[in-house]
Amino acid sequence: MQTFDLEAQGLRALNSTLHAQADNTNQTHWEIVNPKGSHAIAVGLDAPIEVNIKGSTGYYCAGMNKQATVHVHGSVGPGTAENMMSGMVVVEGDAPQYAGATGHGGTLVIKGNASSRCGISMKGIDIIVHGNIGHMSAFMAQSGNLVVCGDAGEALGDSLYEARLFVRGSVKSLGADCIEKEMRPEHIALLEELLERGGCDAKASEFKRYGSARKLYNFNIDNAY
């Protein structure tokens, strides 16, 4: 395992070193110590490496991630895993605003709570939250899955397209064009796989599914003048 002291060596050196890793690297396991809330840690990775961050981070941790597994042993700042493409990001603590925003793929697991706008404009990412999420989560979500083992705040799924939302707890309110939908066998099977991937001990049968009513973004001739 490669150990990198962020306080001593600096953020630029860290990200340059991680960016230099390739598909055939033999330096596959990295441990980052003394992060102390630094911003933009492990951003833009594109190699099948595992990065363990021993502490909490600031803004945009693991943004634009491809292939890598980034495990934060603490909480994170806003924008974690933003525009993620593939790989996995695991947060042991809490995540504030817009975690997983615009994510195209991969898996984001938040073992604490997530704040407002979790999964905003998600485009294929799977987001699994062990705790609660805040208001306007999955706003304009286009595709992918958002799993919430706790409660959801106001305006869940406002203006969403075809993303699937699974919530075990209560939902304060649904956003425009978001409705509760039937949990069919294929959704139970999908959710069971997501819960297992996220390390959740919840049962798929305890969740409700929400999705688009498909009225907001489809042209309706009756509305033409």
mmCIF file of C-alpha atoms in Angstrom:
data_model
loop_
_atom_site.group_PDB
_atom_site.id
_atom_site.type_symbol
_atom_site.label_atom_id
_atom_site.label_comp_id
_atom_site.label_asym_id
_atom_site.label_seq_id
_atom_site.Cartn_x
_atom_site.Cartn_y
_atom_site.Cartn_z
ATOM 1 C CA MET A 1 0.000 0.000 0.000
ATOM 2 C CA GLN A 2 1.179 3.500 -0.886
ATOM 3 C CA THR A 3 0.729 6.089 1.902
ATOM 4 C CA PHE A 4 0.469 9.778 1.037
ATOM 5 C CA ASP A 5 0.613 12.476 3.730
ATOM 6 C CA LEU A 6 -1.530 15.273 2.283
ATOM 7 C CA GLU A 7 -0.493 17.815 4.905
ATOM 8 C CA ALA A 8 3.186 17.289 4.189
ATOM 9 C CA GLN A 9 3.138 16.764 0.419
ATOM 10 C CA GLY A 10 0.215 18.890 -0.770
ATOM 11 C CA LEU A 11 -2.892 18.472 -2.898
ATOM 12 C CA ARG A 12 -1.311 19.152 -6.294
ATOM 13 C CA ALA A 13 1.286 16.425 -5.757
ATOM 14 C CA LEU A 14 -1.395 14.005 -4.585
ATOM 15 C CA ASN A 15 -3.699 14.412 -7.564
ATOM 16 C CA SER A 16 -0.778 14.421 -10.018
ATOM 17 C CA THR A 17 0.452 11.155 -8.539
ATOM 18 C CA LEU A 18 -2.980 9.542 -8.698
ATOM 19 C CA HIS A 19 -3.562 10.799 -12.253
ATOM 20 C CA ALA A 20 -0.314 9.144 -13.320
ATOM 21 C CA GLN A 21 -1.687 5.705 -12.490
ATOM 22 C CA ALA A 22 -2.715 3.580 -15.475
ATOM 23 C CA ASP A 23 -4.768 0.455 -16.085
ATOM 24 C CA ASN A 24 -1.695 -1.755 -15.650
ATOM 25 C CA THR A 25 -0.348 -0.092 -12.496
ATOM 26 C CA ASN A 26 0.921 -2.271 -9.666
ATOM 27 C CA GLN A 27 0.342 0.547 -7.176
ATOM 28 C CA THR A 28 -3.327 -0.247 -6.781
ATOM 29 C CA HIS A 29 -3.872 0.621 -3.100
ATOM 30 C CA TRP A 30 -3.413 4.141 -1.744
ATOM 31 C CA GLU A 31 -3.944 5.580 1.715
ATOM 32 C CA ILE A 32 -4.259 9.332 2.188
ATOM 33 C CA VAL A 33 -3.621 10.617 5.691
ATOM 34 C CA ASN A 34 -4.166 14.093 7.171
ATOM 35 C CA PRO A 35 -6.782 15.262 4.630
ATOM 36 C CA LYS A 36 -8.068 17.842 7.163
ATOM 37 C CA GLY A 37 -11.033 18.915 5.043
ATOM 38 C CA SER A 38 -9.019 19.712 1.916
ATOM 39 C CA HIS A 39 -10.994 20.322 -1.265
ATOM 40 C CA ALA A 40 -10.840 18.388 -4.555
ATOM 41 C CA ILE A 41 -9.120 15.303 -3.183
ATOM 42 C CA ALA A 42 -8.866 12.390 -5.666
ATOM 43 C CA VAL A 43 -10.614 14.284 -8.462
ATOM 44 C CA GLY A 44 -10.565 13.028 -12.044
ATOM 45 C CA LEU A 45 -9.155 9.577 -11.398
ATOM 46 C CA ASP A 46 -9.111 7.158 -14.328
ATOM 47 C CA ALA A 47 -7.491 3.895 -13.227
ATOM 48 C CA PRO A 48 -8.669 0.770 -11.349
ATOM 49 C CA ILE A 49 -7.096 1.815 -8.053
ATOM 50 C CA GLU A 50 -8.400 1.937 -4.488
ATOM 51 C CA VAL A 51 -7.977 5.153 -2.512
ATOM 52 C CA ASN A 52 -8.676 5.250 1.220
ATOM 53 C CA ILE A 53 -8.940 8.733 2.716
ATOM 54 C CA LYS A 54 -8.416 8.665 6.472
ATOM 55 C CA GLY A 55 -10.521 11.605 7.591
ATOM 56 C CA SER A 56 -13.051 14.135 6.341
ATOM 57 C CA THR A 57 -12.758 16.083 3.097
ATOM 58 C CA GLY A 58 -13.953 19.366 1.596
ATOM 59 C CA TYR A 59 -15.622 20.231 -1.705
ATOM 60 C CA TYR A 60 -15.768 17.957 -4.767
ATOM 61 C CA CYS A 61 -14.030 14.879 -3.392
ATOM 62 C CA ALA A 62 -13.814 12.123 -6.039
ATOM 63 C CA GLY A 63 -15.452 14.289 -8.685
ATOM 64 C CA MET A 64 -15.406 12.975 -12.275
ATOM 65 C CA ASN A 65 -14.282 9.566 -11.015
ATOM 66 C CA LYS A 66 -13.684 6.748 -13.525
ATOM 67 C CA GLN A 67 -12.804 3.181 -12.561
ATOM 68 C CA ALA A 68 -11.397 3.978 -9.111
ATOM 69 C CA THR A 69 -12.818 3.060 -5.716
ATOM 70 C CA VAL A 70 -12.590 5.986 -3.292
ATOM 71 C CA HIS A 71 -13.424 5.312 0.357
ATOM 72 C CA VAL A 72 -13.732 8.308 2.689
ATOM 73 C CA HIS A 73 -13.421 7.391 6.361
ATOM 74 C CA GLY A 74 -15.212 10.509 7.508
ATOM 75 C CA SER A 75 -17.651 13.067 6.123
ATOM 76 C CA VAL A 76 -17.363 15.032 2.873
ATOM 77 C CA GLY A 77 -18.067 18.519 1.548
ATOM 78 C CA PRO A 78 -20.507 19.633 -1.161
ATOM 79 C CA GLY A 79 -20.373 18.108 -4.622
ATOM 80 C CA THR A 80 -18.866 14.757 -3.720
ATOM 81 C CA ALA A 81 -18.653 12.406 -6.731
ATOM 82 C CA GLU A 82 -20.026 15.146 -8.989
ATOM 83 C CA ASN A 83 -20.127 14.063 -12.646
ATOM 84 C CA MET A 84 -18.913 10.592 -11.712
ATOM 85 C CA MET A 85 -18.566 8.206 -14.664
ATOM 86 C CA SER A 86 -17.809 4.780 -13.157
ATOM 87 C CA GLY A 87 -16.213 3.100 -10.159
ATOM 88 C CA MET A 88 -17.383 3.456 -6.570
ATOM 89 C CA VAL A 89 -17.276 6.183 -3.928
ATOM 90 C CA VAL A 90 -18.098 5.273 -0.318
ATOM 91 C CA VAL A 91 -18.593 7.888 2.403
ATOM 92 C CA GLU A 92 -18.652 6.621 5.967
ATOM 93 C CA GLY A 93 -20.094 9.876 7.320
ATOM 94 C CA ASP A 94 -22.460 12.567 6.027
ATOM 95 C CA ALA A 95 -22.602 14.439 2.724
ATOM 96 C CA PRO A 96 -23.950 17.989 2.275
ATOM 97 C CA GLN A 97 -25.418 19.560 -0.853
ATOM 98 C CA TYR A 98 -25.584 18.009 -4.344
ATOM 99 C CA ALA A 99 -23.798 14.744 -3.677
ATOM 100 C CA GLY A 100 -23.542 12.741 -6.895
ATOM 101 C CA ALA A 101 -24.769 15.652 -9.026
ATOM 102 C CA THR A 102 -24.884 14.960 -12.788
ATOM 103 C CA GLY A 103 -23.340 11.509 -12.237
ATOM 104 C CA HIS A 104 -23.292 9.400 -15.408
ATOM 105 C CA GLY A 105 -22.416 6.019 -13.864
ATOM 106 C CA GLY A 106 -20.802 4.144 -11.027
ATOM 107 C CA THR A 107 -22.026 3.883 -7.437
ATOM 108 C CA LEU A 108 -22.049 6.450 -4.617
ATOM 109 C CA VAL A 109 -22.720 5.064 -1.130
ATOM 110 C CA ILE A 110 -23.358 7.487 1.738
ATOM 111 C CA LYS A 111 -23.548 5.719 5.085
ATOM 112 C CA GLY A 112 -24.740 8.808 6.949
ATOM 113 C CA ASN A 113 -27.203 11.459 5.787
ATOM 114 C CA ALA A 114 -27.196 13.512 2.602
ATOM 115 C CA SER A 115 -28.343 17.113 2.415
ATOM 116 C CA SER A 116 -30.315 18.990 -0.249
ATOM 117 C CA ARG A 117 -30.214 18.263 -3.975
ATOM 118 C CA CYS A 118 -28.696 14.818 -3.642
ATOM 119 C CA GLY A 119 -28.511 13.333 -7.132
ATOM 120 C CA ILE A 120 -29.533 16.524 -8.923
ATOM 121 C CA SER A 121 -29.567 15.930 -12.699
ATOM 122 C CA MET A 122 -28.231 12.399 -12.265
ATOM 123 C CA LYS A 123 -27.666 10.670 -15.591
ATOM 124 C CA GLY A 124 -27.082 7.017 -14.778
ATOM 125 C CA ILE A 125 -25.340 6.930 -11.406
ATOM 126 C CA ASP A 126 -26.605 4.728 -8.572
ATOM 127 C CA ILE A 127 -26.770 6.582 -5.234
ATOM 128 C CA ILE A 128 -27.431 4.636 -2.036
ATOM 129 C CA VAL A 129 -27.995 6.624 1.180
ATOM 130 C CA HIS A 130 -28.229 4.792 4.497
ATOM 131 C CA GLY A 131 -29.762 7.802 6.258
ATOM 132 C CA ASN A 132 -31.971 10.714 5.201
ATOM 133 C CA ILE A 133 -31.804 13.128 2.261
ATOM 134 C CA GLY A 134 -32.741 16.807 2.040
ATOM 135 C CA HIS A 135 -35.054 18.851 -0.150
ATOM 136 C CA MET A 136 -35.010 18.929 -3.963
ATOM 137 C CA SER A 137 -33.148 15.641 -4.224
ATOM 138 C CA ALA A 138 -33.144 14.015 -7.672
ATOM 139 C CA PHE A 139 -34.246 17.325 -9.236
ATOM 140 C CA MET A 140 -34.299 16.812 -13.016
ATOM 141 C CA ALA A 141 -32.879 13.311 -12.547
ATOM 142 C CA GLN A 142 -32.638 11.713 -15.969
ATOM 143 C CA SER A 143 -31.635 8.098 -15.312
ATOM 144 C CA GLY A 144 -30.097 5.890 -12.654
ATOM 145 C CA ASN A 145 -31.279 4.895 -9.198
ATOM 146 C CA LEU A 146 -31.544 6.751 -5.886
ATOM 147 C CA VAL A 147 -32.040 4.561 -2.818
ATOM 148 C CA VAL A 148 -32.860 6.188 0.532
ATOM 149 C CA CYS A 149 -33.080 4.016 3.628
ATOM 150 C CA GLY A 150 -34.316 6.931 5.752
ATOM 151 C CA ASP A 151 -36.617 9.861 4.994
ATOM 152 C CA ALA A 152 -36.710 12.315 2.080
ATOM 153 C CA GLY A 153 -37.244 16.070 2.271
ATOM 154 C CA GLU A 154 -39.461 18.385 0.259
ATOM 155 C CA ALA A 155 -39.950 18.268 -3.513
ATOM 156 C CA LEU A 156 -38.431 14.837 -4.084
ATOM 157 C CA GLY A 157 -37.888 14.129 -7.768
ATOM 158 C CA ASP A 158 -39.045 17.528 -8.994
ATOM 159 C CA SER A 159 -39.134 17.603 -12.821
ATOM 160 C CA LEU A 160 -37.450 14.210 -13.073
ATOM 161 C CA TYR A 161 -37.285 12.156 -16.250
ATOM 162 C CA GLU A 162 -36.693 8.392 -16.046
ATOM 163 C CA ALA A 163 -34.642 7.890 -12.863
ATOM 164 C CA ARG A 164 -35.986 5.434 -10.280
ATOM 165 C CA LEU A 165 -36.313 6.582 -6.668
ATOM 166 C CA PHE A 166 -36.698 4.137 -3.768
ATOM 167 C CA VAL A 167 -37.463 5.474 -0.269
ATOM 168 C CA ARG A 168 -38.006 3.380 2.849
ATOM 169 C CA GLY A 169 -39.085 6.177 5.173
ATOM 170 C CA SER A 170 -41.413 9.150 4.804
ATOM 171 C CA VAL A 171 -41.365 11.706 1.978
ATOM 172 C CA LYS A 172 -42.160 15.258 3.062
ATOM 173 C CA SER A 173 -43.494 16.137 -0.397
ATOM 174 C CA LEU A 174 -43.137 15.130 -4.030
ATOM 175 C CA GLY A 175 -41.946 17.572 -6.661
ATOM 176 C CA ALA A 176 -43.647 18.421 -9.955
ATOM 177 C CA ASP A 177 -44.494 15.344 -12.046
ATOM 178 C CA CYS A 178 -43.158 12.896 -9.444
ATOM 179 C CA ILE A 179 -45.588 10.196 -8.303
ATOM 180 C CA GLU A 180 -45.536 6.975 -6.333
ATOM 181 C CA LYS A 181 -45.367 3.927 -8.600
ATOM 182 C CA GLU A 182 -45.984 0.223 -8.273
ATOM 183 C CA MET A 183 -43.154 -1.965 -6.996
ATOM 184 C CA ARG A 184 -43.116 -4.780 -9.532
ATOM 185 C CA PRO A 185 -40.926 -7.916 -9.221
ATOM 186 C CA GLU A 186 -38.231 -6.432 -11.467
ATOM 187 C CA HIS A 187 -37.982 -3.401 -9.190
ATOM 188 C CA ILE A 188 -37.717 -5.610 -6.093
ATOM 189 C CA ALA A 189 -34.884 -7.552 -7.753
ATOM 190 C CA LEU A 190 -33.092 -4.346 -8.762
ATOM 191 C CA LEU A 191 -33.453 -2.845 -5.309
ATOM 192 C CA GLU A 192 -32.194 -5.996 -3.600
ATOM 193 C CA GLU A 193 -29.028 -5.812 -5.693
ATOM 194 C CA LEU A 194 -28.565 -2.113 -4.908
ATOM 195 C CA LEU A 195 -29.058 -2.668 -1.171
ATOM 196 C CA GLU A 196 -26.500 -5.461 -1.205
ATOM 197 C CA ARG A 197 -24.045 -3.326 -3.168
ATOM 198 C CA GLY A 198 -24.476 -0.490 -0.705
ATOM 199 C CA GLY A 199 -24.035 -2.670 2.370
ATOM 200 C CA CYS A 200 -27.544 -1.930 3.640
ATOM 201 C CA ASP A 201 -29.421 -4.283 5.951
ATOM 202 C CA ALA A 202 -32.846 -3.013 4.861
ATOM 203 C CA LYS A 203 -35.359 -5.190 3.016
ATOM 204 C CA ALA A 204 -36.589 -4.256 -0.455
ATOM 205 C CA SER A 205 -40.176 -4.914 0.592
ATOM 206 C CA GLU A 206 -39.969 -1.959 3.013
ATOM 207 C CA PHE A 207 -39.483 0.611 0.225
ATOM 208 C CA LYS A 208 -41.791 2.606 -2.000
ATOM 209 C CA ARG A 209 -40.903 3.512 -5.576
ATOM 210 C CA TYR A 210 -41.287 6.973 -7.086
ATOM 211 C CA GLY A 211 -40.889 8.074 -10.664
ATOM 212 C CA SER A 212 -42.046 10.388 -13.388
ATOM 213 C CA ALA A 213 -45.718 10.766 -14.284
ATOM 214 C CA ARG A 214 -44.406 11.528 -17.791
ATOM 215 C CA LYS A 215 -46.655 14.526 -18.213
ATOM 216 C CA LEU A 216 -44.256 17.406 -17.680
ATOM 217 C CA TYR A 217 -41.784 16.787 -20.500
ATOM 218 C CA ASN A 218 -44.026 15.136 -23.111
ATOM 219 C CA PHE A 219 -45.820 17.270 -25.683
ATOM 220 C CA ASN A 220 -49.591 17.104 -25.315
ATOM 221 C CA ILE A 221 -51.665 18.296 -28.299
ATOM 222 C CA ASP A 222 -54.455 19.358 -25.959
ATOM 223 C CA ASN A 223 -52.174 22.087 -24.606
ATOM 224 C CA ALA A 224 -51.526 23.621 -28.033
ATOM 225 C CA TYR A 225 -53.188 26.880 -29.011
#
